[in-house]
CSV table of C-alpha atoms and ligand atoms in Angstrom, one decimal:
chain,number,residue,atom,x,y,z
A,1,MET,CA,-0.1,0.0,0.3
A,2,TYR,CA,1.4,3.5,-0.9
A,3,SER,CA,1.4,6.9,0.3
A,4,LEU,CA,0.8,9.7,-2.3
A,5,LEU,CA,2.4,12.8,-1.0
A,6,HIS,CA,2.6,15.0,-4.0
A,7,CYS,CA,-0.8,15.3,-5.5
A,8,HIS,CA,-2.7,18.4,-6.4
A,9,PHE,CA,-6.6,18.1,-6.0
A,10,GLU,CA,-7.5,20.3,-9.3
A,11,SER,CA,-11.2,20.3,-8.1
A,12,ALA,CA,-12.2,22.2,-11.2
A,13,LEU,CA,-10.3,20.4,-13.7
A,14,ARG,CA,-11.8,17.1,-12.3
A,15,ALA,CA,-15.4,18.7,-12.8
A,16,ILE,CA,-14.8,19.3,-16.6
A,17,ALA,CA,-13.3,15.8,-16.8
A,18,LEU,CA,-16.6,14.3,-15.0
A,19,VAL,CA,-19.1,16.6,-16.5
A,20,ARG,CA,-17.7,17.6,-19.9
A,21,SER,CA,-15.3,14.7,-20.5
A,22,ARG,CA,-14.6,15.4,-24.1
A,23,LYS,CA,-13.2,19.1,-23.3
A,24,VAL,CA,-10.3,17.5,-21.6
A,25,SER,CA,-8.8,16.0,-24.5
A,26,HIS,CA,-7.8,19.7,-25.6
A,27,LEU,CA,-4.9,19.5,-23.3
A,28,GLU,CA,-3.4,16.6,-25.1
A,29,THR,CA,-3.5,19.2,-28.3
A,30,VAL,CA,-1.6,21.7,-26.5
A,31,VAL,CA,1.0,19.3,-25.6
A,32,ALA,CA,1.3,17.8,-29.3
A,33,SER,CA,1.4,21.7,-30.6
A,34,PRO,CA,5.1,22.6,-32.1
A,35,PHE,CA,4.8,26.0,-29.8
A,36,TYR,CA,4.9,23.8,-26.9
A,37,ASP,CA,7.6,22.1,-27.9
A,38,ARG,CA,9.8,24.9,-28.2
A,39,VAL,CA,9.3,26.8,-24.7
A,40,SER,CA,10.5,26.5,-21.3
A,41,PRO,CA,9.3,24.0,-18.6
A,42,ALA,CA,7.6,27.0,-16.7
A,43,ASP,CA,5.9,28.2,-19.9
A,44,ARG,CA,4.6,24.8,-20.8
A,45,LEU,CA,3.4,24.7,-17.3
A,46,TYR,CA,1.7,28.2,-17.9
A,47,LEU,CA,0.1,26.9,-21.2
A,48,LEU,CA,-1.5,24.0,-19.5
A,49,TRP,CA,-3.0,26.1,-16.8
A,50,ASN,CA,-3.9,28.7,-19.0
A,51,THR,CA,-5.8,26.0,-21.3
A,52,VAL,CA,-7.7,24.7,-18.1
A,53,GLN,CA,-8.6,28.3,-16.9
A,54,GLY,CA,-10.3,28.4,-20.7
A,55,LEU,CA,-11.9,25.2,-20.1
A,56,THR,CA,-13.5,26.2,-16.8
A,57,ASP,CA,-14.4,30.0,-17.6
A,58,GLY,CA,-18.1,30.4,-18.0
A,59,GLU,CA,-19.1,26.7,-17.0
A,60,ASP,CA,-21.8,26.7,-14.3
A,61,LEU,CA,-21.5,23.0,-13.3
A,62,PHE,CA,-19.7,23.8,-9.9
A,63,THR,CA,-22.4,22.5,-7.7
A,64,GLU,CA,-22.4,20.7,-4.5
A,65,GLU,CA,-23.6,17.5,-6.3
A,66,VAL,CA,-20.5,17.5,-8.7
A,67,PHE,CA,-18.3,18.7,-6.0
A,68,ARG,CA,-19.3,15.3,-4.2
A,69,SER,CA,-19.1,12.9,-6.9
A,70,VAL,CA,-15.4,14.2,-7.8
A,71,VAL,CA,-14.2,13.3,-4.6
A,72,ARG,CA,-15.9,10.3,-4.6
A,73,ARG,CA,-14.3,9.8,-7.9
A,74,PHE,CA,-10.7,10.7,-6.4
A,75,LEU,CA,-11.0,8.5,-3.4
A,76,ASP,CA,-12.0,5.7,-5.4
A,77,GLU,CA,-9.1,6.3,-8.0
A,78,MET,CA,-6.9,6.3,-4.7
A,79,THR,CA,-8.0,2.8,-3.6
A,80,ALA,CA,-7.8,1.2,-7.1
A,81,SER,CA,-4.3,2.3,-7.0
A,82,HIS,CA,-3.5,0.6,-3.7
A,83,VAL,CA,-2.9,4.1,-1.8
A,84,GLU,CA,-3.4,4.1,1.9
A,85,HIS,CA,-2.8,7.8,2.6
A,86,VAL,CA,-2.7,10.9,0.6
A,87,ASP,CA,-1.2,14.3,1.4
A,88,LEU,CA,-3.4,16.3,-0.8
A,89,ARG,CA,-3.2,20.0,-2.1
A,90,ILE,CA,-6.1,22.1,-1.8
A,91,GLY,CA,-7.1,25.5,-2.5
A,92,PRO,CA,-7.6,27.3,0.7
A,93,ILE,CA,-10.0,29.9,-0.8
A,94,MET,CA,-12.9,29.4,-2.8
A,95,ARG,CA,-13.5,30.7,-6.6
A,96,ARG,CA,-15.6,28.5,-8.8
A,97,TRP,CA,-17.2,26.6,-5.8
A,98,ALA,CA,-19.5,29.5,-5.3
A,99,TRP,CA,-21.6,27.3,-2.5
A,100,MET,CA,-19.1,26.7,-0.1
A,101,ARG,CA,-19.1,29.4,2.5
A,102,SER,CA,-15.3,28.4,3.1
A,103,ALA,CA,-12.6,25.7,2.4
A,104,ALA,CA,-14.1,23.9,5.4
A,105,ASP,CA,-17.3,22.8,3.6
A,106,GLY,CA,-15.2,21.1,0.8
A,107,LEU,CA,-13.4,19.3,3.8
A,108,ASP,CA,-16.8,18.4,5.3
A,109,VAL,CA,-17.6,16.8,1.9
A,110,PHE,CA,-14.0,14.6,2.0
A,111,ARG,CA,-15.2,13.6,5.6
A,112,ASP,CA,-18.4,12.2,5.0
A,113,GLU,CA,-16.9,10.2,1.9
A,114,LEU,CA,-14.2,9.0,3.5
A,115,ALA,CA,-16.1,7.6,5.8
A,116,GLN,CA,-17.0,5.0,2.6
A,117,HIS,CA,-13.2,4.4,2.2
A,118,ASP,CA,-11.9,2.0,4.7
A,119,GLY,CA,-8.2,1.9,4.8
A,120,LEU,CA,-7.8,5.1,3.3
A,121,SER,CA,-6.8,8.8,5.3
A,122,VAL,CA,-5.8,12.0,3.4
A,123,SER,CA,-4.2,14.6,5.1
A,124,PHE,CA,-4.8,18.2,3.3
A,125,LEU,CA,-2.1,20.9,2.3
A,126,ALA,CA,-3.1,24.5,1.4
A,127,GLY,CA,-1.7,25.4,-1.9
A,128,VAL,CA,0.2,28.9,-1.4
A,129,ASP,CA,0.7,29.6,-5.3
A,130,LEU,CA,2.9,32.9,-4.9
A,131,THR,CA,2.9,33.7,-8.8
A,132,ARG,CA,-0.8,34.8,-8.2
A,133,SER,CA,-1.8,38.5,-7.0
A,134,GLN,CA,-1.0,39.9,-3.7
A,135,ASP,CA,-4.7,40.7,-3.0
A,136,ARG,CA,-5.3,36.8,-3.6
A,137,LEU,CA,-2.3,35.8,-1.7
A,138,ASP,CA,-3.3,38.2,1.3
A,139,ARG,CA,-6.6,36.5,1.4
A,140,ILE,CA,-4.9,33.2,1.6
A,141,ILE,CA,-2.7,34.1,4.8
A,142,ASP,CA,-5.6,35.4,6.1
A,143,VAL,CA,-7.2,32.5,5.8
A,144,LEU,CA,-4.4,30.4,7.3
A,145,THR,CA,-3.8,32.4,10.4
A,146,THR,CA,-7.4,33.4,11.1
A,147,ASP,CA,-10.0,30.9,10.1
A,148,GLY,CA,-9.4,28.3,13.0
A,149,ASP,CA,-12.3,26.3,11.2
A,150,VAL,CA,-10.1,25.7,7.9
A,151,ALA,CA,-6.4,26.1,9.4
A,152,GLY,CA,-7.3,23.7,12.4
A,153,ARG,CA,-8.1,20.9,9.6
A,154,LEU,CA,-4.7,21.3,7.4
A,155,ALA,CA,-1.7,19.4,8.2
A,156,GLY,CA,0.2,22.1,6.2
A,157,ILE,CA,0.8,24.4,3.4
A,158,ASP,CA,2.5,23.7,-0.1
A,159,ILE,CA,4.3,26.6,-1.9
A,160,ASN,CA,5.1,27.0,-5.4
A,161,LEU,CA,6.7,29.9,-7.0
A,162,LEU,CA,8.7,31.5,-10.2
A,163,PRO,CA,11.9,33.1,-9.8
A,164,GLY,CA,9.6,36.8,-10.5
A,165,ASP,CA,8.3,36.1,-7.3
A,166,LEU,CA,11.0,35.9,-5.0
A,167,PRO,CA,10.0,39.9,-3.9
A,168,LYS,CA,6.7,38.0,-2.8
A,169,PHE,CA,8.3,35.4,-0.9
A,170,ASP,CA,10.4,37.7,0.7
A,171,ARG,CA,7.0,39.9,1.7
A,172,TYR,CA,5.2,36.6,3.1
A,173,LEU,CA,8.3,35.1,5.0
A,174,PRO,CA,7.3,36.2,8.1
A,175,ALA,CA,3.8,34.8,7.9
A,176,LEU,CA,5.4,31.3,6.4
A,177,ARG,CA,7.8,31.0,9.3
A,178,ALA,CA,5.0,31.8,11.8
A,179,LEU,CA,2.9,29.2,10.1
A,180,GLN,CA,5.6,26.7,10.2
A,181,GLY,CA,6.3,27.4,14.0
A,182,ASP,CA,2.6,26.9,14.9
A,183,GLY,CA,3.0,23.4,13.7
A,184,LEU,CA,1.9,23.6,10.3
A,185,LYS,CA,4.1,21.6,7.5
A,186,ILE,CA,5.9,23.2,5.0
A,187,ASN,CA,6.3,21.4,1.2
A,188,MET,CA,8.0,23.7,-1.2
A,189,HIS,CA,8.1,22.9,-5.1
A,190,LEU,CA,12.0,23.2,-5.8
A,191,GLY,CA,14.6,22.0,-8.2
A,192,GLU,CA,11.9,21.9,-11.1
A,193,LEU,CA,11.2,24.9,-13.1
A,194,PHE,CA,14.2,27.2,-11.9
A,195,ASP,CA,17.9,26.9,-11.3
A,196,ASN,CA,19.4,26.0,-8.2
A,197,ALA,CA,20.4,29.6,-7.3
A,198,VAL,CA,17.0,30.2,-6.6
A,199,SER,CA,16.5,27.3,-4.6
A,200,ARG,CA,19.4,28.3,-2.7
A,201,TYR,CA,18.0,31.5,-1.9
A,202,LEU,CA,14.6,29.9,-0.5
A,203,LEU,CA,16.4,27.2,1.6
A,204,ASP,CA,18.6,29.8,3.0
A,205,ARG,CA,15.4,31.3,4.3
A,206,LEU,CA,12.6,28.7,4.7
A,207,THR,CA,13.5,24.8,5.6
A,208,PRO,CA,10.7,22.9,4.0
A,209,ASP,CA,9.6,19.4,5.7
A,210,ARG,CA,9.5,18.0,1.9
A,211,ILE,CA,10.4,19.3,-1.3
A,212,GLY,CA,8.0,18.8,-4.5
A,213,HIS,CA,10.4,17.5,-7.2
A,214,GLY,CA,13.7,18.4,-6.5
A,215,VAL,CA,15.3,16.4,-9.3
A,216,LEU,CA,17.7,19.6,-10.3
A,217,LEU,CA,18.7,20.0,-6.6
A,218,LEU,CA,20.9,16.4,-7.2
A,219,GLU,CA,23.1,18.4,-9.6
A,220,ASP,CA,24.5,20.6,-6.7
A,221,PRO,CA,26.6,18.8,-3.8
A,222,SER,CA,26.0,21.3,-1.3
A,223,LEU,CA,22.0,21.2,-1.7
A,224,VAL,CA,22.4,17.3,-1.6
A,225,ASP,CA,24.2,17.7,1.6
A,226,LEU,CA,21.7,20.3,2.9
A,227,VAL,CA,18.6,18.2,1.9
A,228,ARG,CA,20.1,15.1,3.3
A,229,GLU,CA,21.2,16.9,6.7
A,230,HIS,CA,17.4,18.1,7.3
A,231,GLY,CA,16.4,14.6,6.5
A,232,ILE,CA,14.0,16.5,3.8
A,233,CYS,CA,12.0,13.8,1.7
A,234,LEU,CA,11.7,14.7,-2.5
A,235,ASP,CA,8.3,14.3,-3.6
A,236,MET,CA,9.3,13.3,-7.3
A,237,CYS,CA,6.8,12.9,-10.2
A,238,PRO,CA,8.2,11.3,-13.4
A,239,THR,CA,5.5,12.0,-16.0
A,240,SER,CA,5.0,15.7,-15.1
A,241,ASN,CA,8.9,16.1,-15.3
A,242,THR,CA,8.9,14.3,-18.4
A,243,THR,CA,6.0,16.3,-20.1
A,244,LEU,CA,7.0,19.5,-18.8
A,245,GLY,CA,10.7,18.8,-20.2
A,246,VAL,CA,12.7,19.3,-16.9
A,247,VAL,CA,14.1,15.6,-16.9
A,248,ASN,CA,13.3,12.8,-19.2
A,249,TRP,CA,12.6,9.9,-17.1
A,250,HIS,CA,12.5,7.4,-20.2
A,251,ARG,CA,16.3,8.0,-19.7
A,252,THR,CA,17.3,8.5,-16.2
A,253,SER,CA,15.6,8.1,-12.8
A,254,PRO,CA,16.2,10.7,-10.5
A,255,ALA,CA,14.8,8.6,-7.8
A,256,ARG,CA,17.2,5.9,-7.8
A,257,ARG,CA,19.8,8.7,-7.6
A,258,ALA,CA,18.5,10.4,-4.4
A,259,LEU,CA,18.2,6.8,-2.8
A,260,GLU,CA,22.0,6.2,-3.8
A,261,LEU,CA,22.7,9.3,-2.2
A,262,GLY,CA,20.9,8.5,1.0
A,263,ILE,CA,18.1,11.1,0.3
A,264,PRO,CA,14.2,10.1,1.1
A,265,VAL,CA,12.1,9.9,-1.9
A,266,SER,CA,8.5,9.5,-2.5
A,267,ILE,CA,7.0,8.8,-6.4
A,268,ASN,CA,3.8,10.9,-7.0
A,269,THR,CA,1.3,11.9,-9.5
A,270,ASP,CA,1.6,15.6,-9.2
A,271,ASP,CA,-1.5,16.9,-11.2
A,272,PRO,CA,-2.7,13.6,-12.2
A,273,MET,CA,-5.6,15.3,-14.7
A,274,LEU,CA,-3.2,17.6,-16.2
A,275,PHE,CA,-0.8,15.1,-16.9
A,276,ASN,CA,-3.0,12.7,-17.6
A,277,THR,CA,-1.6,9.9,-15.3
A,278,ASP,CA,-1.9,7.8,-12.3
A,279,LEU,CA,0.3,6.0,-9.6
A,280,ASP,CA,0.5,3.0,-11.4
A,281,ARG,CA,2.1,4.7,-14.5
A,282,GLU,CA,4.5,6.9,-12.1
A,283,LEU,CA,5.7,4.0,-10.4
A,284,ARG,CA,6.5,2.2,-13.7
A,285,LEU,CA,8.0,5.1,-15.0
A,286,SER,CA,10.2,5.8,-11.9
A,287,GLY,CA,12.6,3.0,-13.2
A,288,LEU,CA,12.8,1.7,-9.9
A,289,ASN,CA,13.3,-2.2,-8.9
A,290,ASP,CA,11.2,-4.0,-6.1
A,291,THR,CA,13.9,-3.7,-3.4
A,292,GLU,CA,14.3,0.5,-4.2
A,293,LEU,CA,10.1,0.4,-4.5
A,294,ASP,CA,9.8,-1.1,-1.0
A,295,GLN,CA,12.1,2.1,0.3
A,296,VAL,CA,9.8,4.4,-1.3
A,297,VAL,CA,6.9,2.7,0.5
A,298,ALA,CA,9.0,3.0,3.9
A,299,TYR,CA,9.6,6.5,3.2
A,300,GLY,CA,6.5,7.4,2.4
A,301,ARG,CA,4.7,6.1,5.6
A,302,LYS,CA,7.9,7.8,7.3
A,303,HIS,CA,7.0,11.2,6.0
A,304,ARG,CA,3.4,11.4,5.3
A,305,TYR,CA,1.4,13.9,7.4
A,306,ASP,CA,-1.1,13.1,10.0
A,307,ALA,CA,-4.6,13.2,9.0
A,308,MET,CA,-6.6,15.7,10.9
B,401,LIG,ZN1,3.2,20.0,-7.8
């Protein structure tokens, strides 16, 4: 049984896939386009997310019934993939799901549906996407620091950013440190879309409990030492890296390299809808043998967060 530690819930895209399934094939068209081939990993991700935005704009399907169906289908997928625990990244402020008064209403649906899934637990991480506007980030930090009904049910937060967002990172750093001091775990997307100088800047200021991806960090011995000293688990995602052009896992296995270096690793789906993948596919693409996969399972159990 596996622990899935790096998984974005992407509720809007899941709703589209459930109710307007043919629309989702548009993502494949984007990946197959010549333009996609020519741009950087960060721009590729932006193109994909922009496409998702276009798919969901103007849709009126974001009802409580659809949300419940989306949650049920997600949990069924986890059970089918032999997952016993998920650390799931969710959006802490409501946009499309207008019936929710706060994220707590969505968490209630998870609680109800999880009661039907024996042997499966979920911990929730609030996504802090520093590429977003300051206004939106202020609202997110406000929920995390003042809304006990939401914050009290989160295991931690999951930060992502691009190099241009470093001023925002500096601005919110005191708040992020305070949240960590209050017991929230911190995950950070690093060693994926930007170079190691940026990762070092971030790691010098905030020590995450786990790192999303981290594959590029392995090229820098001093960052390897830092990750190993702090016992930070790298939550790797083979299909995401391959599709975005970060690392081609058909040719090399950063997971094996990390294990050889004594660094904890987990294998994950990242945004499974966006990258059209599931855990079985990720485990195959990881290139790990049975002994190494046993290590990954053990690291997953050790480094996952407690369910609230
Ligand atoms: Zn991710």
